[in-house]
Coordinates of C-alpha atoms and ligand atoms in Angstrom, one line a residue:
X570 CA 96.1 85.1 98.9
X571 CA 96.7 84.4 95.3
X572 CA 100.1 86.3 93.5
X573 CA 97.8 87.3 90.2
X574 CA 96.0 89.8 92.3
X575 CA 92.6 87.8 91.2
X576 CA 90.4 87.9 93.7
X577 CA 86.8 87.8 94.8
X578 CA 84.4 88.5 97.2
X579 CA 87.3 91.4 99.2
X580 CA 84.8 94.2 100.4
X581 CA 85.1 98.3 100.7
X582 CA 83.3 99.3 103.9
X583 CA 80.7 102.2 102.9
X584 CA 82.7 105.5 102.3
X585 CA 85.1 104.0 100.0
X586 CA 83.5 105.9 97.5
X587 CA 83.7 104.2 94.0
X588 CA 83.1 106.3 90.6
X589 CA 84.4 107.4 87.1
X590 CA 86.2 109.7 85.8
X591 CA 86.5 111.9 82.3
X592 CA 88.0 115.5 81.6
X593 CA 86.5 118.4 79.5
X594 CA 88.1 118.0 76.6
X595 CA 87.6 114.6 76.1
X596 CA 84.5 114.5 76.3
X597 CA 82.4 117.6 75.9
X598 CA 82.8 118.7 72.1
X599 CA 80.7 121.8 72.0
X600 CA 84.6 123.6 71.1
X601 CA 83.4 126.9 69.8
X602 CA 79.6 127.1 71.7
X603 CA 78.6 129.5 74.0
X604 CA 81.6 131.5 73.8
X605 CA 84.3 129.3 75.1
X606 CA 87.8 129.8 73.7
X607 CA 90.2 127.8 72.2
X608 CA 92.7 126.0 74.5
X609 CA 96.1 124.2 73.2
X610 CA 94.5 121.3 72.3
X611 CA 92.0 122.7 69.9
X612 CA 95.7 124.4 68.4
X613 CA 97.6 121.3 69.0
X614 CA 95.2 118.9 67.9
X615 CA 94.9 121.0 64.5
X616 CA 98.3 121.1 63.5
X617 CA 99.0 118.3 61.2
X618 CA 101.1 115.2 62.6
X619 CA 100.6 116.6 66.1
X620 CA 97.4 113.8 66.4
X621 CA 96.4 110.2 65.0
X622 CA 94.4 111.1 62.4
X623 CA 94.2 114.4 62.7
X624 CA 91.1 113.7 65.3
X625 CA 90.3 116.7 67.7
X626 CA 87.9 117.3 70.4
X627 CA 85.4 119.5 68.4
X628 CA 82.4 117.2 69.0
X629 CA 83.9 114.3 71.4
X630 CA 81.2 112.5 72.9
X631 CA 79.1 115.4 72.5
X632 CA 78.8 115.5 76.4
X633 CA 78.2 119.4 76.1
X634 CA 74.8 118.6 75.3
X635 CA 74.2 115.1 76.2
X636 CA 75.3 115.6 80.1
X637 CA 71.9 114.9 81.5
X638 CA 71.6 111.4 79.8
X639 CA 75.2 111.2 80.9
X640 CA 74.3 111.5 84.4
X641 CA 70.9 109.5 83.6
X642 CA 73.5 106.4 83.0
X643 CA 75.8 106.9 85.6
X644 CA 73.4 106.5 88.4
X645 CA 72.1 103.4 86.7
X646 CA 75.7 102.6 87.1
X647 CA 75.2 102.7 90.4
X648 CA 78.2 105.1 90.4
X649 CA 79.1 106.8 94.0
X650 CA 81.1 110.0 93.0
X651 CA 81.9 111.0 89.2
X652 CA 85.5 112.5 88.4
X653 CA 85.4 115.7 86.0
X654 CA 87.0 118.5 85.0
X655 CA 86.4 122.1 84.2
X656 CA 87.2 123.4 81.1
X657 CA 88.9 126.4 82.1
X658 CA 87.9 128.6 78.5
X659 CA 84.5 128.2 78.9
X660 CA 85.0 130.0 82.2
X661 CA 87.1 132.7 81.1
X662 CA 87.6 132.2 76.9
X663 CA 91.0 134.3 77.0
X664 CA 92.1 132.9 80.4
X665 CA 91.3 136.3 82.4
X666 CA 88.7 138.6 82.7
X667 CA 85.4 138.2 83.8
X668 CA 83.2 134.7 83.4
X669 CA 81.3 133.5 81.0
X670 CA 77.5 133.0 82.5
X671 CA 77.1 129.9 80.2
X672 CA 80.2 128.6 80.9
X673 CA 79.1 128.8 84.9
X674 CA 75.4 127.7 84.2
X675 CA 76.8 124.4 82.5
X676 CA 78.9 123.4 85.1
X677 CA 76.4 124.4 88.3
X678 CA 73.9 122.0 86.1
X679 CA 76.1 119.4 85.8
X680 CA 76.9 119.4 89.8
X681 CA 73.0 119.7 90.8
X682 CA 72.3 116.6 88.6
X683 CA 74.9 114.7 90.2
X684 CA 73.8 115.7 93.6
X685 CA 70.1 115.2 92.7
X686 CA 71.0 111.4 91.9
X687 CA 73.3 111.1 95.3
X688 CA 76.6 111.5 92.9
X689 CA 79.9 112.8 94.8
X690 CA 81.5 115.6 92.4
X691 CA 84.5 115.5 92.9
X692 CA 86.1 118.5 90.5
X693 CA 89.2 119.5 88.8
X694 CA 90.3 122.9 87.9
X695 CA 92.8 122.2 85.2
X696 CA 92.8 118.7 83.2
X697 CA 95.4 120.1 80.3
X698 CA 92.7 122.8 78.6
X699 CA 94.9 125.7 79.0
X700 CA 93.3 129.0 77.3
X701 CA 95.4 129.4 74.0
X702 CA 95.4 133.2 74.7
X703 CA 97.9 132.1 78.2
X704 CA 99.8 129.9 76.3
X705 CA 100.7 132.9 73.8
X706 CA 101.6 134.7 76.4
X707 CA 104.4 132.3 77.0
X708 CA 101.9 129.5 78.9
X709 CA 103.2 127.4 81.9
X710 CA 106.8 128.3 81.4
X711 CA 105.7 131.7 83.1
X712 CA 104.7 132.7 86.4
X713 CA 101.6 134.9 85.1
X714 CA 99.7 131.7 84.5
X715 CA 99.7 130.2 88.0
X716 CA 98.4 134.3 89.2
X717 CA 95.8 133.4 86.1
X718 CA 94.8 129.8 87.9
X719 CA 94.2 131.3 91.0
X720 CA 91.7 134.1 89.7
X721 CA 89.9 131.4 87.8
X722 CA 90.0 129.1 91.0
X723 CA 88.3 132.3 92.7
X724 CA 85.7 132.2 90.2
X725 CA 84.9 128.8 90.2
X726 CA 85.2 128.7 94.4
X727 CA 82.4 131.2 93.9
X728 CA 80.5 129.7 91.7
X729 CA 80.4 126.1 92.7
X730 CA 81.9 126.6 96.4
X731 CA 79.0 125.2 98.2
X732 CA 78.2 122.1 96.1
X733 CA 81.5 120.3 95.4
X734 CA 82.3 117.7 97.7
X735 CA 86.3 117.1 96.6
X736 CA 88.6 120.3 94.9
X737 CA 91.5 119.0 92.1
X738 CA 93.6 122.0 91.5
X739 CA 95.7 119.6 88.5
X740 CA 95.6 116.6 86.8
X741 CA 99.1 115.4 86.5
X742 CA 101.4 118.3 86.0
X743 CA 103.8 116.2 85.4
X744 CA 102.0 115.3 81.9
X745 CA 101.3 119.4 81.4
X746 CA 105.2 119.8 82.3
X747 CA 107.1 117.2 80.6
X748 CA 105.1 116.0 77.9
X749 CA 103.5 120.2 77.2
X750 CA 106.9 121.6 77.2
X751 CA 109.9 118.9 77.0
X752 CA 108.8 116.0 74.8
X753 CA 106.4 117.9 72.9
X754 CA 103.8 114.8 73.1
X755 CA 101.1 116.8 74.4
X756 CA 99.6 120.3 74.0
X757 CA 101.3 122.9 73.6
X758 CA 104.3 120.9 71.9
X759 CA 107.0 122.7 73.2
X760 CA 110.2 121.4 73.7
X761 CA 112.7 122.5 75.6
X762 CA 114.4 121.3 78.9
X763 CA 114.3 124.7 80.6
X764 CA 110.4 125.3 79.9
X765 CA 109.3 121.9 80.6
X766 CA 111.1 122.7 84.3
X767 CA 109.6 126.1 84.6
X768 CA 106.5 124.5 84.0
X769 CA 107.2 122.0 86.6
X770 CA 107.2 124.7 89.5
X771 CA 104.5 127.5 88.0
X772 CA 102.2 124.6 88.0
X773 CA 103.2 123.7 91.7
X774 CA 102.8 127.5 92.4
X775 CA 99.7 127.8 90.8
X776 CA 97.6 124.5 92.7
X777 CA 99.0 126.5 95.9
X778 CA 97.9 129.3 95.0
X779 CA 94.5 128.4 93.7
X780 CA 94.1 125.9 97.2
X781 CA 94.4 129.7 98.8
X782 CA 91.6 131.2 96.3
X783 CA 89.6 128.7 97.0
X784 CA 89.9 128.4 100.7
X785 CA 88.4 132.2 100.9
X786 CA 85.4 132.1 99.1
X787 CA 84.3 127.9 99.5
X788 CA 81.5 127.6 101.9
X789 CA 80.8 124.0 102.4
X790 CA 83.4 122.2 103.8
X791 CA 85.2 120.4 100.8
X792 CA 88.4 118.1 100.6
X793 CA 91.4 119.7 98.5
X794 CA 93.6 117.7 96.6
X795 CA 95.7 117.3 93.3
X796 CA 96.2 114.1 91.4
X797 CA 99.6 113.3 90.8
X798 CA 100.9 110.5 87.9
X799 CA 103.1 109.3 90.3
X800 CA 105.9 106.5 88.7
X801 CA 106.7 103.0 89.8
X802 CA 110.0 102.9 89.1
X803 CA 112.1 99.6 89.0
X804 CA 116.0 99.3 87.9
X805 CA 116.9 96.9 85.6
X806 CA 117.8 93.4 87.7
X807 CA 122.0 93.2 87.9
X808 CA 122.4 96.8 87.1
X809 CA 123.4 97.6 90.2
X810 CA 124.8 100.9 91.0
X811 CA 124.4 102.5 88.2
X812 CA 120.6 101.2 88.0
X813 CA 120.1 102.7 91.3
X814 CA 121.6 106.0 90.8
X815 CA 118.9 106.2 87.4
X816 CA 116.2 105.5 89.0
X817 CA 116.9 108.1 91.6
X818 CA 117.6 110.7 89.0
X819 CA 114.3 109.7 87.0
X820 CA 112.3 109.6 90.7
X821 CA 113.4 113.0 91.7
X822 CA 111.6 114.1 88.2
X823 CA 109.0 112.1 88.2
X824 CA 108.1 112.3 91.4
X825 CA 109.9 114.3 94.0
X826 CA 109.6 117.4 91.9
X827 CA 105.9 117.4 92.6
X828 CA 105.5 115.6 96.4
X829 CA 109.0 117.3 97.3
X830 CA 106.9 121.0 97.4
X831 CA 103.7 119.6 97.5
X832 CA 104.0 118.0 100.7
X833 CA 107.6 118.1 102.4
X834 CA 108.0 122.3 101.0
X835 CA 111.5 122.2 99.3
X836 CA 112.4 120.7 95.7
X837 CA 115.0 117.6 96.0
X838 CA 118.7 118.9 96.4
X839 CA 119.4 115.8 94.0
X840 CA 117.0 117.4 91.6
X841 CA 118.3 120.9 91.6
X842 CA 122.0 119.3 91.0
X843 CA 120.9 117.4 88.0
X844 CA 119.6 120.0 86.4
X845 CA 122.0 122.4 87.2
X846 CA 123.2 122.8 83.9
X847 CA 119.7 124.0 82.9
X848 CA 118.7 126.2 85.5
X849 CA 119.6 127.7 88.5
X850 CA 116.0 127.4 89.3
X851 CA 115.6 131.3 90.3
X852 CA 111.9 131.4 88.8
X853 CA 111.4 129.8 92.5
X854 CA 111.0 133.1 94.4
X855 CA 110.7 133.9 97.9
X856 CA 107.9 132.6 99.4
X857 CA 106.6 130.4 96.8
X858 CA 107.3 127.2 98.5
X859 CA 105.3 128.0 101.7
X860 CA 102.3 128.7 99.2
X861 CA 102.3 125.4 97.6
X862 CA 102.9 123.2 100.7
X863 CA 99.1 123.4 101.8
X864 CA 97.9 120.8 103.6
X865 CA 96.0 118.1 101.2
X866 CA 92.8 116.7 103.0
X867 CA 93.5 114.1 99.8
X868 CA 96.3 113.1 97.3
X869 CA 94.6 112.0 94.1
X870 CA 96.8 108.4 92.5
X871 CA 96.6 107.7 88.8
X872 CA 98.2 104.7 88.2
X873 CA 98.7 102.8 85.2
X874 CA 101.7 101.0 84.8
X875 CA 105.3 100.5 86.0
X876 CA 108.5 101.7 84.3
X877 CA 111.8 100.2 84.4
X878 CA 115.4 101.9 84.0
X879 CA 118.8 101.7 83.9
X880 CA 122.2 103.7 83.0
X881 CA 122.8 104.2 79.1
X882 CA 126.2 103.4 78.8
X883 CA 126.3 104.5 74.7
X884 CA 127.1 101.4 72.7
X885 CA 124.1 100.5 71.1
X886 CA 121.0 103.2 70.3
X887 CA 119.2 104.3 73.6
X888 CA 115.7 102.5 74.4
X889 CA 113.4 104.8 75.2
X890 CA 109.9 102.3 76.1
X891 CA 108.8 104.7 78.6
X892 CA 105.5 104.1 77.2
X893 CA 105.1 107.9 75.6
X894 CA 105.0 109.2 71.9
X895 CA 107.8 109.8 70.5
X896 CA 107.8 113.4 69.4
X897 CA 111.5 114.6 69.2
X898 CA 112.3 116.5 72.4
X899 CA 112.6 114.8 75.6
X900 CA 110.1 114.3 78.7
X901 CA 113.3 113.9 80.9
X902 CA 115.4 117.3 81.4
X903 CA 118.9 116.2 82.5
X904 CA 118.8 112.6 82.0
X905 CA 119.5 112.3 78.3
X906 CA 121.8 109.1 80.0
X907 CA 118.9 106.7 81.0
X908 CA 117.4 103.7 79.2
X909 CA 113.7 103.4 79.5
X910 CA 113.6 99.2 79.2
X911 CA 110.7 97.5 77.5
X912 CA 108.7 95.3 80.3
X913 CA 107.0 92.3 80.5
X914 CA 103.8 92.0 79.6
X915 CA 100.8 91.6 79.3
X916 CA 100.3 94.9 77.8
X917 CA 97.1 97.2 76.9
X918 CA 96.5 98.5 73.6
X919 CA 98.4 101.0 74.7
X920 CA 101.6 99.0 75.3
X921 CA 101.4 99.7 78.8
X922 CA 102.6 96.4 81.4
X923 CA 99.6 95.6 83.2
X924 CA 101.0 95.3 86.9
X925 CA 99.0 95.2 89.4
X926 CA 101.6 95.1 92.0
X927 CA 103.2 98.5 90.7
X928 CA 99.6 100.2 92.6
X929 CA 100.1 98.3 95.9
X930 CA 103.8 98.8 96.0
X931 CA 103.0 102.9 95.0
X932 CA 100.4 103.0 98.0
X933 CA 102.2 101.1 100.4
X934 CA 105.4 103.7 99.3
X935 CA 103.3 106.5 99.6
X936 CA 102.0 105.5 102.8
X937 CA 105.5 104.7 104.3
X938 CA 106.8 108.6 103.5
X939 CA 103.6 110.4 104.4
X940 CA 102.0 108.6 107.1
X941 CA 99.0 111.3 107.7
X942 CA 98.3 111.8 104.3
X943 CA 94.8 109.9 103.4
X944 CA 94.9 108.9 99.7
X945 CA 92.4 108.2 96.5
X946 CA 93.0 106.8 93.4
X947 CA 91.5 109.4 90.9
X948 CA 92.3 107.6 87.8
X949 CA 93.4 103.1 87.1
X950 CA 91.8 101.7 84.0
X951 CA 92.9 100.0 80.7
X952 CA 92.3 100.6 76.7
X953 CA 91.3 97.5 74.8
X954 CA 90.5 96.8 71.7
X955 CA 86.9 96.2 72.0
X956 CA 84.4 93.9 69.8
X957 CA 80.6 94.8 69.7
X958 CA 78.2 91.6 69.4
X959 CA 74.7 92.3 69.2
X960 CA 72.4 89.7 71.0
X961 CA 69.6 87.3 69.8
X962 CA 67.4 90.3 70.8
X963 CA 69.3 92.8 68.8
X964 CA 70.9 94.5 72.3
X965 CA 74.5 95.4 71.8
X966 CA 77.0 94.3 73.8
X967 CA 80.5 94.9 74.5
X968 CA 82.0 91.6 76.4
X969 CA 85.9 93.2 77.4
X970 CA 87.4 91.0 79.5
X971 CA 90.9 92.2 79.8
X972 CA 89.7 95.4 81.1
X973 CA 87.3 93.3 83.6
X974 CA 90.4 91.3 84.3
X975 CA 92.6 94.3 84.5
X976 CA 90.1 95.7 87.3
X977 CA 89.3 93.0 89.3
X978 CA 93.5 93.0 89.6
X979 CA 93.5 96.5 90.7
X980 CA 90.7 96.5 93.2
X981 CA 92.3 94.1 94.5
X982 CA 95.5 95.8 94.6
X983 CA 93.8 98.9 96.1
X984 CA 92.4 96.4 99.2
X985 CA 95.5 94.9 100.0
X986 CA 96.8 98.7 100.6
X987 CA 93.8 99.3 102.9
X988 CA 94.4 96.1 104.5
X989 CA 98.2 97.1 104.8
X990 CA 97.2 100.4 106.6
X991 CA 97.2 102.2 104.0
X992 CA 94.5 105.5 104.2
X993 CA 92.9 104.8 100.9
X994 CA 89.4 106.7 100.5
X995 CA 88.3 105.9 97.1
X996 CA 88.9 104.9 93.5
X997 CA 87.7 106.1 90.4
X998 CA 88.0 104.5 87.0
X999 CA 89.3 105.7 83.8
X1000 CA 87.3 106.2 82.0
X1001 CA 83.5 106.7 82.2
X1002 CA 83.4 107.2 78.4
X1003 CA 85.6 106.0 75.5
X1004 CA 87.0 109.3 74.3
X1005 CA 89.3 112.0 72.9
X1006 CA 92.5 110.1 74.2
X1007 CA 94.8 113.2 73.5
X1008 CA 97.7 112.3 71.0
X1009 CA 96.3 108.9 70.2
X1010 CA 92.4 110.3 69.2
X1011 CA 90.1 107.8 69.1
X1012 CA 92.2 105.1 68.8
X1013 CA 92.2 104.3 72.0
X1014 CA 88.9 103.3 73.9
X1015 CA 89.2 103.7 78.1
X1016 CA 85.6 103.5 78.6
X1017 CA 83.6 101.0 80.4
X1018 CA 80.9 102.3 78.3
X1019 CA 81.6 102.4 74.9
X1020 CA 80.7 105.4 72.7
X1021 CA 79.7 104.8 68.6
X1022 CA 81.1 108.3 67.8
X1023 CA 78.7 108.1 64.3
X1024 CA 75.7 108.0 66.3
X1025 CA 76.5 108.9 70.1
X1026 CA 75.1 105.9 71.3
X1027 CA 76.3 105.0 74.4
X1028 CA 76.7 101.0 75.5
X1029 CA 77.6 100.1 78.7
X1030 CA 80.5 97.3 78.5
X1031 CA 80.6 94.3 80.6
X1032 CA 82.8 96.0 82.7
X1033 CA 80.6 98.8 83.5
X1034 CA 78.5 96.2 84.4
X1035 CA 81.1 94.6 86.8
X1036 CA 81.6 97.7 88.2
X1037 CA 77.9 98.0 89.2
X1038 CA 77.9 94.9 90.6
X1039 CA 80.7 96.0 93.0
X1040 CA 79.3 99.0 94.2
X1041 CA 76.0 97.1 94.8
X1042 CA 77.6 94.3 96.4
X1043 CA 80.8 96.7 98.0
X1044 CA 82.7 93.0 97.4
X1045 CA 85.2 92.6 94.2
X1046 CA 82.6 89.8 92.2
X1047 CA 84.1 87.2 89.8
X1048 CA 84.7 88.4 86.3
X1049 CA 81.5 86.9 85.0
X1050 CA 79.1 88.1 87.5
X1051 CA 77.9 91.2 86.3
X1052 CA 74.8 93.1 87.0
X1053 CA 71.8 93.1 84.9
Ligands
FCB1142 C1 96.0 110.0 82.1 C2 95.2 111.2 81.8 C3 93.8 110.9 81.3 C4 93.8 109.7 80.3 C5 94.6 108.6 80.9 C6 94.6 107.4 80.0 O1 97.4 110.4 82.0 O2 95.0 112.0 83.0 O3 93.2 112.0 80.8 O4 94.3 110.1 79.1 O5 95.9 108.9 81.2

């Protein structure tokens, strides 16, 4: 076993199901067609200095219309399950009331395509497209929107409820929380330390209470899950203490907030003492933590990077590398006192540390506090700065070998968790398509198939063609063995 995580040849028995992923409004465009209404990102991403180059998602990769050529290339792919998200205003344009037929009729197309070319949909409810009409009425930070999510999970339980083979209520709530309503980073820019905690439990309320919604009306017999951005943390080496006693305070936000109700049903006690001088926390009412602890047939990973803290003891300015924009408030309620510490690289073109061993050590730490709990990784994958070379014959190409590099590291990271026990079902990459990444815009290119936004045309990188190759083969190959 080699320490660089490069390996070849490991294999993922059949069922290890192995896809892509995107979300609505990073890739469909279509903003203002067949009635869909504007979310905060169509707001945020129009207010000046709130996104690199003032880019939105009005036409994105266009995948409103081009879905079926979308899923044309995906099975060529070879891909097993594909990872998407429903764009909650085209269901319901205000964020109540009664849905939109087009909205429905996109999204029961898109799912019959997959399953017509033996794609897995795997489906979540809410990737960060929150109606602008909730948000008005005072958005996450109140408990009306998680009774909102649980109609519209109703609806779309109804509607799709006999085709989808895997239920996302949320795509990182911590991101909706802490970046929507603290740091102001994301959509809708908020910033304050109360909302960003409100947010943190009407968004834990609101994938229980749409897990319910859906329970009643599904009738095939799906897996439910949420996908959490849980955060390898690590404490600065020699801070001792102190170091420790940061990293607790930044896990209990991070990531107790969420798997504390999600799966043990009670927030930290550490938590609700270092935020005391926020809130009391009485928007948790009676009952609400039963709803949310529903039993998860899977818990969706994204995993990215590792983060590494320490005490700020005051005499020089405060680091803050924690590897999110800086947009004036704070993603951390309560712990105005800890240094986020720059890490060794190599880094993406996001600055991100590529680290491998952060996603074995996350599995492996996951599996050591909930032993029954299977796990997928809904979301691993790296932005580069590509280069497109045509070939002698005039084909483009996109030869990206970090991200090859940076995949064949993680695979191999993911099979050294299964081979540790951990219950590890599946993996999707980030992202199917370069697109719409949120405050950045099209800066930043995830995609293992890269998108020309002039044109639309769509060319598969090398490391889509890696990928195939590894679903063909179910072994990780070499970086340079790719399929034709
Ligand atoms: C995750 C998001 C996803 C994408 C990747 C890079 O936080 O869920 O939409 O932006 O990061």
């Amino acid at each position: 076993m080699s320490d660089d995580y490069r390996e070849t040849g490991l294999t993922f028995p059949p069922g290890f199901v192995i896809g892509s992923a995107t979300a609505s409004y990073q890739i469909e465009g279509a903003h203002d067609e067949d009635g869909r209404g504007p979310s905060i990102w169509d707001t945020f991403s129009r207010t000046p200095g709130k996104v690199w180059n003032g880019d939105t998602g009005d036409v994105a990769d266009d995948h409103y219309h081009r879905w079926e050529a979308d899923l044309d290339l995906m099975q060529q792919l070879g891909l097993e399950s594909y990872r998407f998200s429903i764009a909650w205003p085209r269901i319901q344009p205000t964020g109540r009331g009664p849905a939109l037929a087009e909205g429905i009729a996109f999204y029961s197309r898109l799912v019959d395509g997959l399953l017509a070319r033996g794609i897995t949909p795997i489906a979540t409810l809410y990737h960060w497209d929150l109606p602008q009409a909730l948000e008005d009425e005072g958005g996450w930070t109140v408990r009306s929107t998680a009774l909102a999510f649980a109609d519209y999970a109703r609806i779309m339980g109804e509607a799709l409820g006999d085709r989808i083979a895997v239920w996302t209520t949320l795509n990182e709530p911590w991101c909706s929380a802490y970046l929507g309503y603290g740091s102001g980073a994301h959509a809708p820019g908020r910033t304050t330390a109360l909302g960003a905690l409100q947010a943190v439990h009407h968004l834990n309320l609101a994938h229980g209470l749409a897990i319910e919604a859906l329970r009643e009306v599904v009738t095939n017999d799906p897996q439910y899950s949420i996908t959490l951005n849980l955060h390898v943390l690590r404490a600065e080496a020699g801070s001792g203490e102190s170091g420790a006693d940061a990293l607790r305070q930044i896990d209990a936000l991070a990531n107790r907030a969420f798997t504390g109700p999600l799966l043990h049903g009670a927030y930290p006690v550490d938590l609700l003492a270092d935020t005391a001088g926020i809130t009391d926390w009485s928007f948790v009412l009676d009952g609400d933590l039963e709803r949310i602890r529903q039993p998860l047939d899977v818990l969706g990973v994204n995993y990215y990077a590792t983060t590494l803290v320490r005490r700020w003891d005051g005499s020089s300015p405060r680091l803050m590398a924690d590897g999110h924009k800086d947009m004036g408030g704070s993603p951390w309620p309560g712990a105005d006192d800890v240094e986020f510490l720059p890490q060794e690289g190599p880094y993406t073109a996001m600055g991100w540390n590529i680290d491998p061993s952060g996603l074995y050590e996350l599995l492996l730490a996951l599996r050591d506090e909930f032993p029954e709990q299977p796990l997928m990784i809904t979301e691993n994958g790296a932005a580069f700065d590509d280069v497109v070379t045509t070939d002698a014959d005039g084909t483009p190409r996109v030869h990206d070998p970090l991200r090859v590099d940076y995949l064949q590291r993680h695979f191999t990271a993911a099979h050294r968790a299964r081979e540790a026990g951990v219950d590890l079902r599946g993996y999707q990459v980030w992202s199917l398509l370069d697109n719409f990444e949120w405050g950045y815009g099209y800066s930043k290119r995830f995609g293992i198939v890269r998108v020309d936004y002039d044109t639309q045309e769509r060319t598969p990188k090398d490391s889509a063609l890696w990928l195939k190759r590894l679903i063909e083969t179910r072994a990780i190959p070499a970086p340079d063995d790719l399929a034709g």
